[in-house]
């Protein structure tokens, strides 16, 4: 084992010869590593080809991190298997999801990151209450230990090591509508018209797999989408971004250019015999591009030109664990076994047939049977399994967008990811269900993913699988206004979830909900940038802000930026909920409509608050400010923001930094942005307001007026308007 110190308080322990995953932006050189014998904190044992790290846990230890995983926010009490898996049923006992983020925080002690691209099992106080047992399927890996007792400092250091989070375009903070599927241009146009006619704001409509010709990646079905370029511009004119899905599996079909090019140039993963590996996904029999090969990434990245040339800036890389429905050989063997039983009296064998069919999908043996050709040699997919989604994103971004649309921001969701992915793209949380329980999963994962650097992320609002009730959609859409990615998505064969499909009253509630989200965009966008600048999660648990005992246990409330605490209703038939209000006093806004203020002051404590179906409970922290744009807009970039409303509850002094830029490029890095620093101070006879603008000649703020609406301790409102 070798060792070096990095950054402010990181120690790297290198075991064996790990694969260079590209998770980190800081890459220590071999010559900097010195031999060492011992690792702090962990007891380490090598058993056969596995390495087992054991750590004693104290009764009060709270464990966080692990990015996209099920279980609590506090990860203690469960086993997590980090091995990317397409499992559409996220029930509590499941150990694997689509991504691997092996970053862990032990609050008040330290944090660590295990850079290893295949299976790692974290048994966190499950087998033994007071032990964390980590089993790494190898002897070659990097272990980074972050020696700070403060969770926020550990996260900052992790982000210094793995890179600054990705920043989507501003329109990606608007509402987004998805469905598997809106199968043709006509349907999408109708959906778009509905949004505009009904006055429900929306910025993006997704194109699921049916836009392709026979599910062939990088094709467009001309019958369903005649004159695609014209359709894209028509949508753009109405303020809609189209977001096509891109799947990695390339259909095996003679004369199909992507297939032919791939075969000709050896771009596909090969099996043991050196032949193209065949797996079945949506298009039928497919080959998988070898994204671990830089040449393949270059080839794949350029393909996005098909869309970027038309002005499309939103993408959705799916099925990249990679998901395998089945491998033809394995299915054949299975079917042969069934045929053998055809004329026999079947008893217990029935269960063999029934259960075995599920094992055909995403079978570990299949991942062991195909290979990647990397700059460091040949590896089986199993050995590098967790990198496939990340390397597909690297192809899309580093070899695609950065070359074909340099300096332009893009929305890129991926389903699978690895640590480091967060600096070039993001993920959504995969195929959840229209279950109330999944709203809590959504909230916890928002926080855990933020800790792992995925500041902009979200779940399928309303739930993907299973049918949703109107009430579930309302409550989830209300939770969604605080989700950075605000996308409603649902699966084929399930009940539709667009805002107007239930009844007029539900439509009205959903319209007001989405409008409230749009009103909040100046706050969300500013705080998102503030979070990036401070390397501090945008969505965070209460205990990052407050030190009281109860806050450490709250998993169904969260902070968005520094001023707002969300306390969403996640229970059916509830007309309110219990909330914990830590330390500070709070201004409670029971928001049913962004124009109506229904404000009340709360002292710290625990309360039951009421929230009718149309009401969204919002808490604004004492001595902090939020911003609203009260002008009605249909989509984010429809009109420049002329007036900002500042709402705050100020008993001493409060400050907020408004941020704006063109929302589409990286020019903000060269000073093309505006910041307005707003300070409100309580004085003996009212309030003192300070407004300081920091703008460059190249980017001038559109804001002409700032309206203050400040509440004092008694709940009295003080208003002021300033022309700026
Ligand atoms: C996968 C995706 C889902 C998508 C579906 C069809 O299940 O996770 O979001 O709608 O495939 O493409």
XYZ file of C-alpha atoms and ligand atoms in Angstrom:
736
model
C 0.000 0.000 0.000
C 1.174 3.512 -0.801
C 0.186 6.854 0.567
C 0.186 10.611 -0.059
C -1.476 13.744 1.283
C -3.670 15.894 -0.950
C -5.641 19.118 -0.814
C -6.474 20.491 2.627
C -7.039 17.368 4.676
C -7.207 14.382 2.343
C -5.097 11.278 2.534
C -4.904 8.908 -0.391
C -4.093 5.249 0.232
C -3.429 3.338 -2.960
C -3.937 -0.415 -2.837
C -2.354 -2.414 -5.654
C -2.729 -0.988 -9.140
C -6.178 0.555 -9.458
C -7.840 1.347 -12.771
C -7.741 5.101 -13.512
C -11.487 5.784 -13.393
C -11.343 9.548 -13.976
C -13.500 10.130 -10.920
C -11.096 12.745 -9.587
C -9.752 15.947 -11.076
C -6.653 15.777 -8.919
C -4.489 12.911 -10.018
C -1.447 12.298 -7.851
C 1.609 11.067 -9.640
C 3.189 7.733 -8.846
C 6.357 9.444 -7.674
C 4.423 11.278 -4.950
C 3.276 8.033 -3.344
C 5.291 6.596 -0.476
C 5.044 3.114 0.970
C 2.994 2.809 4.135
C 1.751 0.108 6.504
C -1.320 1.380 8.242
C -4.572 3.159 7.428
C -6.249 5.305 10.034
C -9.755 4.333 11.188
C -10.103 1.016 9.311
C -9.122 -2.521 10.021
C -8.178 -3.990 6.644
C -8.086 -7.640 5.605
C -7.488 -9.182 2.222
C -9.435 -12.388 1.658
C -8.839 -14.204 -1.599
C -9.393 -11.454 -4.152
C -11.487 -9.251 -1.946
C -10.543 -6.530 0.480
C -12.607 -6.066 3.605
C -12.497 -2.781 5.504
C -14.044 -2.790 8.943
C -14.841 0.197 11.054
C -16.326 0.275 14.533
C -19.392 2.436 14.900
C -20.346 4.221 18.075
C -23.979 4.205 19.162
C -24.458 7.822 18.119
C -22.589 7.689 14.793
C -24.627 8.947 11.878
C -23.594 7.880 8.389
C -24.414 9.829 5.229
C -23.644 9.804 1.544
C -23.650 6.915 -0.949
C -25.454 9.149 -3.483
C -28.143 7.232 -5.319
C -29.116 4.509 -2.863
C -32.299 3.457 -1.103
C -32.624 3.372 2.681
C -32.619 6.312 5.044
C -30.808 9.584 4.719
C -28.792 8.232 7.611
C -27.499 5.120 5.868
C -27.084 3.046 9.023
C -28.954 -0.267 9.252
C -28.846 -1.509 5.669
C -26.704 -3.240 3.059
C -25.872 -1.320 -0.107
C -24.382 -3.067 -3.085
C -22.818 -0.599 -5.484
C -23.153 -2.416 -8.774
C -25.144 -0.517 -11.432
C -28.436 -2.309 -11.980
C -31.591 -1.618 -13.950
C -34.138 -2.618 -11.345
C -37.500 -0.915 -11.834
C -38.912 -1.922 -8.464
C -37.293 0.244 -5.813
C -38.648 -1.599 -2.808
C -36.952 -1.068 0.561
C -34.997 -4.336 0.635
C -33.221 -3.656 -2.659
C -29.480 -3.181 -2.428
C -28.564 -1.793 -5.851
C -29.780 0.986 -8.101
C -28.379 2.484 -11.298
C -25.319 4.341 -10.041
C -22.286 3.998 -7.829
C -21.093 6.860 -5.617
C -18.827 5.244 -3.009
C -18.523 8.404 -0.904
C -19.399 8.215 2.797
C -19.552 10.768 5.602
C -19.407 9.817 9.250
C -20.721 12.963 10.831
C -18.505 14.469 13.519
C -15.678 12.082 12.560
C -14.442 11.918 8.961
C -15.373 10.945 5.427
C -14.003 8.672 2.727
C -14.271 7.815 -0.937
C -13.393 4.458 -2.434
C -12.454 4.865 -6.059
C -13.159 1.429 -7.429
C -15.343 0.852 -10.517
C -16.958 -2.496 -9.758
C -18.892 -4.057 -6.894
C -18.474 -2.653 -3.408
C -20.765 -3.826 -0.617
C -21.383 -1.485 2.286
C -22.882 -3.270 5.271
C -23.560 -0.322 7.529
C -24.583 -1.556 10.959
C -26.805 -4.209 9.407
C -25.065 -7.480 10.159
C -23.612 -6.047 13.345
C -25.116 -2.962 14.895
C -21.775 -1.392 15.702
C -19.773 -2.242 12.607
C -19.448 -0.979 9.097
C -18.120 -3.750 6.889
C -17.065 -2.769 3.397
C -16.264 -5.510 0.924
C -14.431 -4.464 -2.204
C -14.320 -7.058 -4.921
C -10.626 -6.471 -5.602
C -7.174 -5.735 -4.215
C -6.735 -2.707 -6.464
C -8.444 0.522 -5.445
C -7.857 4.022 -4.122
C -9.096 4.959 -0.687
C -9.345 8.686 0.008
C -9.865 9.693 3.613
C -11.120 13.201 4.355
C -10.027 14.141 7.825
C -12.556 16.680 8.967
C -15.223 16.246 11.594
C -17.620 18.581 9.783
C -19.852 16.972 7.181
C -19.971 20.138 5.073
C -16.193 20.370 5.032
C -15.925 16.720 4.020
C -18.295 17.375 1.107
C -16.331 20.436 0.035
C -13.122 18.450 0.048
C -14.777 15.618 -1.915
C -15.861 18.194 -4.500
C -12.400 19.730 -4.637
C -11.162 16.223 -5.377
C -13.848 15.125 -7.860
C -14.793 18.456 -9.406
C -17.284 21.300 -9.361
C -20.899 20.281 -10.030
C -22.399 20.595 -13.482
C -24.516 23.654 -14.297
C -27.518 23.151 -16.603
C -29.056 25.926 -18.710
C -31.501 28.219 -16.967
C -34.518 26.784 -18.788
C -33.824 23.480 -17.027
C -35.172 25.121 -13.855
C -38.569 25.327 -15.533
C -41.218 22.622 -15.545
C -40.622 19.627 -17.824
C -43.167 17.178 -19.162
C -42.338 13.613 -20.041
C -44.247 10.440 -20.825
C -43.381 7.102 -22.250
C -44.474 7.950 -24.810
C -45.530 10.964 -26.780
C -44.980 8.848 -29.888
C -45.219 11.421 -32.674
C -44.941 15.096 -33.539
C -48.696 15.488 -33.522
C -49.024 14.291 -29.930
C -46.156 16.495 -28.784
C -47.692 19.521 -30.513
C -50.984 18.844 -28.774
C -49.274 18.580 -25.417
C -47.414 21.828 -26.098
C -50.594 23.619 -27.185
C -52.394 22.407 -24.110
C -49.754 23.980 -21.877
C -49.986 27.322 -23.653
C -53.784 27.349 -24.016
C -54.305 26.401 -20.413
C -51.757 28.925 -19.191
C -49.599 26.303 -17.489
C -45.888 27.177 -17.781
C -43.593 24.539 -19.281
C -40.070 24.591 -20.725
C -39.405 21.106 -22.020
C -41.127 18.117 -23.539
C -39.311 14.803 -23.709
C -39.129 12.401 -26.605
C -39.031 8.831 -25.367
C -37.893 5.850 -27.472
C -40.752 5.968 -29.983
C -39.315 8.904 -31.919
C -36.665 6.557 -33.309
C -37.110 4.331 -36.317
C -37.387 0.831 -34.808
C -35.595 2.086 -31.680
C -32.418 2.646 -33.652
C -30.279 5.178 -31.849
C -29.540 8.396 -33.796
C -32.447 7.941 -36.181
C -35.771 9.728 -36.398
C -38.903 8.007 -37.622
C -39.921 10.139 -40.588
C -43.476 8.845 -40.555
C -44.068 9.971 -37.024
C -41.913 13.096 -37.300
C -42.183 14.414 -40.856
C -39.868 17.388 -41.335
C -38.212 17.043 -37.973
C -36.078 20.250 -38.266
C -39.195 22.334 -38.840
C -40.917 20.679 -35.918
C -37.961 21.448 -33.631
C -37.980 25.138 -34.595
C -41.724 25.380 -34.259
C -41.429 24.042 -30.726
C -38.530 26.363 -29.966
C -40.591 29.358 -31.126
C -43.267 28.409 -28.636
C -40.633 28.197 -25.925
C -40.328 24.422 -25.685
C -37.064 22.519 -25.560
C -37.271 19.005 -26.911
C -35.306 16.420 -24.963
C -34.685 13.195 -26.932
C -33.683 9.963 -25.231
C -30.445 8.266 -26.344
C -29.906 4.577 -25.572
C -26.518 2.871 -25.964
C -27.672 -0.426 -27.511
C -27.119 -0.296 -31.290
C -29.542 -2.418 -33.290
C -27.962 -5.169 -35.336
C -29.216 -4.345 -38.792
C -27.374 -4.407 -42.075
C -27.077 -0.996 -43.773
C -27.935 0.895 -40.608
C -25.021 3.345 -40.520
C -24.364 3.346 -36.766
C -24.256 -0.442 -36.782
C -22.098 -0.671 -39.904
C -19.600 1.918 -38.650
C -19.401 0.237 -35.276
C -18.686 -3.193 -36.728
C -16.246 -1.911 -39.300
C -14.152 -0.046 -36.757
C -14.376 -2.521 -33.887
C -16.295 -0.012 -31.766
C -18.510 -2.583 -30.057
C -17.726 -4.640 -26.963
C -16.559 -8.143 -27.840
C -17.150 -11.443 -26.116
C -14.609 -14.089 -25.084
C -14.374 -15.363 -28.635
C -13.626 -11.904 -29.972
C -17.037 -11.545 -31.565
C -19.403 -8.639 -31.028
C -21.343 -9.251 -27.838
C -25.091 -9.530 -28.410
C -27.645 -8.351 -25.865
C -31.330 -7.693 -26.218
C -32.721 -4.278 -25.342
C -35.539 -2.163 -26.891
C -34.438 -2.525 -30.539
C -34.095 -6.310 -30.262
C -30.595 -7.735 -30.725
C -27.995 -5.029 -30.170
C -24.294 -4.383 -29.667
C -22.894 -2.144 -26.952
C -20.459 0.627 -27.912
C -17.237 0.335 -25.938
C -17.290 3.753 -24.247
C -14.125 2.876 -22.330
C -12.270 3.201 -25.625
C -11.449 6.884 -26.365
C -11.853 6.393 -30.111
C -15.374 5.067 -29.589
C -16.263 8.028 -27.413
C -15.131 10.365 -30.161
C -17.286 8.570 -32.723
C -20.330 8.508 -30.436
C -19.995 12.119 -29.277
C -20.133 13.447 -32.816
C -23.424 11.655 -33.416
C -25.254 14.131 -31.177
C -24.767 16.636 -34.005
C -27.911 15.169 -35.511
C -29.765 17.005 -32.766
C -27.484 19.881 -31.749
C -27.422 21.177 -35.349
C -31.169 21.681 -35.040
C -30.800 23.632 -31.818
C -31.623 20.811 -29.394
C -29.805 21.301 -26.093
C -31.441 18.724 -23.829
C -30.639 14.990 -23.748
C -31.454 11.940 -21.820
C -28.952 9.024 -21.874
C -30.818 5.960 -20.682
C -30.286 2.190 -20.233
C -26.577 2.681 -19.627
C -25.866 0.313 -16.715
C -25.948 -1.164 -19.403
C -29.358 -2.718 -19.072
C -29.715 -6.170 -20.622
C -33.164 -7.694 -21.057
C -31.560 -10.985 -21.933
C -28.740 -12.500 -23.907
C -30.091 -14.733 -26.721
C -28.023 -17.771 -25.670
C -29.303 -17.630 -22.115
C -32.911 -17.271 -23.224
C -32.509 -20.209 -25.587
C -31.203 -22.459 -22.815
C -34.052 -21.399 -20.611
C -36.652 -22.101 -23.278
C -35.068 -25.490 -24.001
C -35.509 -26.384 -20.341
C -39.168 -25.428 -20.491
C -39.746 -27.475 -23.643
C -38.265 -30.473 -21.885
C -41.079 -30.176 -19.378
C -43.744 -29.858 -22.018
C -45.250 -33.315 -21.730
C -44.329 -33.948 -18.120
C -46.382 -33.488 -15.013
C -44.947 -30.219 -13.673
C -44.826 -29.761 -9.923
C -42.132 -27.876 -8.100
C -40.364 -27.227 -11.416
C -42.940 -24.527 -11.965
C -41.117 -22.317 -9.493
C -37.839 -22.946 -11.260
C -39.422 -21.670 -14.488
C -41.156 -18.795 -12.826
C -38.182 -17.413 -10.918
C -35.484 -18.163 -13.459
C -36.956 -15.928 -16.123
C -36.156 -12.897 -14.007
C -32.551 -13.987 -13.700
C -32.146 -13.653 -17.443
C -32.120 -9.866 -17.130
C -28.991 -8.000 -16.059
C -27.275 -11.264 -15.268
C -23.883 -10.853 -13.641
C -22.397 -13.638 -15.749
C -23.264 -11.682 -18.867
C -21.350 -8.644 -17.598
C -18.400 -10.955 -17.051
C -18.579 -12.156 -20.628
C -17.906 -9.013 -22.646
C -14.897 -6.738 -22.767
C -13.637 -3.189 -22.975
C -10.452 -2.123 -24.703
C -9.132 0.749 -22.604
C -5.874 2.721 -22.840
C -4.736 0.597 -19.890
C -5.560 -2.777 -21.346
C -8.487 -5.131 -21.776
C -11.027 -5.497 -18.969
C -14.297 -7.351 -18.660
C -17.361 -5.181 -18.233
C -17.785 -6.691 -14.780
C -14.409 -5.286 -13.718
C -15.344 -1.746 -14.804
C -19.075 -2.174 -14.643
C -19.974 1.040 -12.809
C -18.218 3.242 -15.341
C -20.375 2.547 -18.388
C -22.941 5.324 -17.814
C -20.274 7.840 -16.836
C -18.187 7.047 -19.923
C -21.253 7.341 -22.131
C -21.693 10.834 -20.645
C -18.004 11.533 -21.272
C -18.575 10.613 -24.914
C -21.654 12.848 -25.071
C -20.059 15.828 -23.372
C -16.301 15.741 -23.861
C -16.355 14.400 -27.401
C -19.764 15.794 -28.319
C -21.015 19.027 -26.803
C -17.638 20.490 -25.881
C -16.620 20.185 -29.515
C -19.846 20.797 -31.429
C -21.461 23.380 -29.213
C -18.503 24.763 -27.261
C -19.442 27.292 -24.606
C -23.109 26.342 -24.737
C -24.804 24.834 -21.725
C -26.858 21.679 -22.128
C -29.206 19.545 -20.083
C -27.884 16.001 -19.849
C -29.625 13.457 -17.675
C -28.211 9.996 -17.473
C -29.578 6.990 -15.665
C -26.319 5.370 -14.623
C -23.344 7.258 -13.238
C -20.184 7.026 -11.199
C -18.441 9.568 -8.986
C -17.082 12.356 -11.160
C -20.083 12.206 -13.501
C -21.535 15.114 -11.495
C -19.070 17.563 -13.033
C -20.216 17.029 -16.633
C -23.848 15.947 -16.373
C -26.451 14.736 -13.947
C -28.812 11.839 -13.362
C -32.455 11.421 -12.610
C -33.499 8.813 -10.078
C -34.703 6.167 -12.509
C -37.910 4.173 -12.569
C -39.668 4.953 -9.318
C -43.353 4.176 -8.745
C -46.472 6.222 -8.155
C -46.294 5.250 -4.508
C -46.535 7.671 -1.599
C -43.519 5.933 -0.085
C -41.446 7.008 -3.055
C -41.921 10.670 -2.232
C -39.870 10.114 0.895
C -37.313 8.177 -1.161
C -37.238 11.162 -3.538
C -36.537 13.592 -0.676
C -33.800 11.506 0.903
C -32.129 10.878 -2.417
C -32.202 14.585 -3.288
C -30.117 15.196 -0.186
C -27.767 12.226 -0.616
C -27.170 12.995 -4.289
C -26.474 16.625 -3.445
C -23.816 15.437 -0.999
C -22.227 13.504 -3.875
C -22.141 16.646 -6.055
C -25.335 16.086 -8.034
C -26.801 19.475 -7.095
C -29.203 19.479 -10.033
C -31.198 16.265 -9.952
C -34.685 14.920 -9.344
C -37.060 11.968 -9.486
C -39.923 11.255 -11.866
C -42.581 13.499 -10.359
C -45.892 11.703 -9.906
C -44.032 8.397 -10.101
C -43.035 6.436 -13.215
C -44.450 2.921 -12.780
C -47.975 2.115 -11.514
C -51.040 4.336 -11.662
C -51.191 7.585 -9.772
C -54.139 9.172 -8.019
C -54.923 12.864 -8.507
C -53.971 13.554 -4.909
C -50.603 11.848 -5.272
C -49.808 13.879 -8.371
C -50.792 17.112 -6.611
C -48.665 16.430 -3.547
C -45.709 15.251 -5.607
C -45.929 18.247 -7.942
C -45.923 20.418 -4.813
C -42.811 18.670 -3.538
C -41.398 19.097 -7.036
C -41.306 22.879 -6.896
C -38.302 22.368 -4.602
C -36.684 19.729 -6.761
C -33.966 21.209 -8.997
C -35.081 18.928 -11.859
C -38.863 19.377 -12.040
C -39.939 16.638 -14.446
C -43.210 14.751 -14.469
C -42.765 11.333 -16.116
C -44.848 8.169 -16.328
C -44.561 4.746 -17.895
C -46.258 3.123 -20.826
C -49.589 1.656 -19.842
C -49.991 3.727 -16.699
C -52.481 6.512 -16.072
C -51.509 9.835 -17.617
C -50.190 12.517 -15.250
C -50.200 15.753 -17.239
C -51.594 18.626 -15.163
C -54.973 18.665 -16.937
C -55.883 14.962 -17.030
C -57.824 14.757 -13.781
C -60.462 17.437 -13.230
C -60.734 21.215 -13.292
C -59.980 21.715 -9.651
C -56.846 19.554 -9.801
C -55.792 21.387 -12.953
C -56.186 24.701 -11.168
C -54.122 23.527 -8.207
C -51.403 22.211 -10.513
C -51.380 25.421 -12.561
C -50.872 27.457 -9.405
C -48.224 25.038 -8.188
C -46.203 25.281 -11.394
C -46.641 29.064 -11.440
C -45.270 29.244 -7.924
C -42.211 27.316 -9.108
C -41.713 29.848 -11.919
C -42.111 32.749 -9.493
C -39.374 31.193 -7.352
C -36.871 30.745 -10.186
C -34.833 33.903 -9.371
C -34.369 32.522 -5.861
C -33.613 28.976 -7.030
C -31.255 30.036 -9.799
C -29.353 32.460 -7.553
C -29.053 29.957 -4.742
C -27.988 27.247 -7.165
C -25.067 29.429 -8.276
C -24.335 30.424 -4.693
C -24.176 26.718 -3.818
C -21.780 26.042 -6.678
C -19.565 28.959 -5.632
C -19.468 27.808 -2.031
C -19.285 24.077 -2.876
C -22.188 23.592 -0.528
C -25.163 21.341 -1.387
C -28.101 23.208 -2.888
C -30.558 20.779 -1.289
C -29.499 19.882 2.215
C -30.669 18.245 5.420
C -31.558 20.418 8.403
C -28.518 19.346 10.356
C -26.255 21.146 7.859
C -27.844 24.361 9.104
C -28.913 23.701 12.684
C -27.223 22.005 15.547
C -30.153 20.840 17.657
C -30.658 17.143 18.355
C -33.947 16.635 16.542
C -32.719 18.214 13.286
C -30.256 15.368 12.967
C -33.124 12.920 12.687
C -35.402 14.821 10.334
C -35.469 13.141 6.926
C -38.711 14.478 5.436
C -37.930 18.180 5.523
C -35.068 19.880 3.709
C -33.453 23.203 2.968
C -33.261 24.624 -0.559
C -30.469 27.160 -0.508
C -30.158 29.019 2.755
C -33.569 30.603 3.234
C -36.300 28.083 2.429
C -37.249 24.946 4.298
C -39.605 22.565 2.495
C -41.980 20.473 4.571
C -43.893 18.613 1.876
C -47.034 16.595 2.504
C -46.155 13.013 1.614
C -49.013 11.121 3.159
C -52.359 10.340 1.523
C -55.470 12.089 2.783
C -53.428 14.379 5.009
C -54.565 17.941 5.460
C -51.430 18.920 7.295
C -48.335 17.436 8.889
C -45.963 17.579 11.835
C -42.979 19.804 11.330
C -39.823 20.434 13.256
C -38.802 24.092 13.333
C -35.238 24.263 14.572
C -33.488 27.061 16.407
C -34.566 30.129 14.449
C -38.017 31.614 14.185
C -39.786 31.003 10.923
C -42.093 32.823 8.561
C -44.666 30.308 7.425
C -46.173 30.804 4.003
C -49.072 28.542 3.315
C -48.860 29.044 -0.424
C -51.704 28.134 -2.716
C -50.921 30.840 -5.196
C -47.765 32.918 -5.479
C -49.730 36.150 -5.470
C -51.532 35.553 -2.229
C -49.569 35.811 0.969
C -50.822 33.855 3.851
C -48.071 34.429 6.370
C -47.630 33.525 9.988
C -44.668 33.658 12.390
C -43.619 30.503 14.232
C -41.329 30.212 17.218
C -38.891 27.281 17.145
C -40.498 23.994 18.196
C -42.582 21.106 16.932
C -46.001 21.724 15.463
C -48.807 20.283 13.444
C -49.426 22.644 10.546
C -52.427 22.590 8.253
C -52.119 22.258 4.510
C -55.227 21.716 2.434
C -54.789 19.966 -0.884
C -54.066 23.266 -2.629
C -51.618 24.530 -0.016
C -47.846 24.204 -0.059
C -46.166 24.746 3.294
C -43.090 26.936 2.897
C -40.944 28.080 5.794
C -38.657 31.083 5.427
C -35.869 31.243 7.970
C -35.573 34.187 10.322
C -33.178 36.830 9.004
C -33.093 35.479 5.514
C -34.620 36.569 2.215
C -36.238 34.956 -0.790
C -36.905 36.393 -4.239
C -39.956 36.141 -6.452
C -40.607 37.113 -10.032
C -44.283 37.988 -9.928
C -44.728 38.428 -13.619
C -46.598 35.553 -15.232
C -44.483 33.687 -17.749
C -45.081 30.678 -19.972
C -41.443 29.625 -19.998
C -38.205 30.710 -18.388
C -36.759 32.904 -21.141
C -40.039 34.374 -22.338
C -39.547 37.815 -20.806
C -36.677 39.575 -19.074
C -37.152 39.954 -15.343
C -38.020 43.603 -14.684
C -39.108 43.472 -11.091
C -38.053 41.355 -8.156
C -40.066 40.902 -5.004
C -37.961 40.328 -1.919
C -39.776 38.544 0.885
C -38.154 38.177 4.244
C -38.627 37.834 7.920
C -36.122 40.181 9.468
C -35.543 40.682 13.159
C -31.896 41.740 12.790
C -30.162 41.696 9.480
C -30.662 39.599 6.337
C -28.713 39.351 3.129
C -29.209 37.736 -0.257
C -27.210 37.693 -3.470
C -29.283 37.640 -6.630
C -27.484 36.125 -9.599
C -28.349 36.232 -13.262
C -26.610 35.626 -16.563
C -27.608 34.684 -20.105
C -28.595 31.233 -18.791
C -27.261 29.530 -21.901
C -23.469 29.830 -22.022
C -20.446 29.714 -19.766
C -19.808 33.441 -20.283
C -20.484 33.965 -16.600
C -17.011 32.540 -16.062
C -15.658 35.616 -17.854
C -17.600 38.046 -15.751
C -20.739 38.234 -17.883
C -23.256 38.089 -15.118
C -24.999 40.358 -12.705
C -25.072 40.068 -8.963
C -27.307 42.211 -6.832
C -26.453 42.136 -3.205
C -29.496 42.910 -1.089
C -29.294 43.700 2.621
C -32.213 44.400 4.918
C -31.523 45.661 8.425
C -33.958 46.251 11.212
C -33.661 49.712 12.716
C -35.448 51.325 15.627
C -38.222 52.647 13.468
C -38.436 50.282 10.574
C -36.010 48.848 8.070
C -32.929 49.920 6.230
C -32.414 48.595 2.686
C -29.161 48.305 0.785
C -28.943 47.315 -2.838
C -25.600 46.920 -4.492
C -25.275 45.929 -8.109
C -22.259 44.205 -9.564
C -22.613 43.906 -13.312
C -20.226 43.919 -16.237
C -20.537 46.003 -19.385
C -21.281 42.834 -21.310
C -24.096 41.704 -19.123
C -26.456 44.298 -17.816
C -29.233 43.414 -15.449
C -32.796 43.663 -16.698
C -34.124 44.287 -13.198
C -35.504 47.827 -12.896
C -37.356 47.622 -9.637
C -37.063 45.824 -6.325
C -40.112 45.508 -4.136
C -39.568 44.631 -0.504
C -42.095 42.810 1.576
C -40.526 42.379 4.981
C -42.239 40.876 7.995
C -41.348 41.812 11.539
C -41.579 39.759 14.733
C -45.278 40.444 15.082
C -45.964 39.396 11.533
C -46.549 42.971 10.357
C -45.658 43.617 6.758
C -43.333 46.487 5.743
C -43.195 47.357 2.061
C -40.851 49.531 0.027
C -40.144 49.872 -3.659
C -36.813 50.922 -5.147
C -36.070 51.753 -8.752
C -32.569 50.573 -9.511
C -36.492 3.180 -18.958
C -36.322 4.587 -18.414
C -37.629 5.322 -18.516
C -38.085 5.331 -19.976
C -38.208 3.904 -20.498
C -38.519 3.851 -21.978
O -37.323 2.437 -18.152
O -35.837 4.579 -17.112
O -37.516 6.616 -18.007
O -39.303 5.987 -20.089
O -36.987 3.229 -20.279
O -37.542 4.454 -22.720
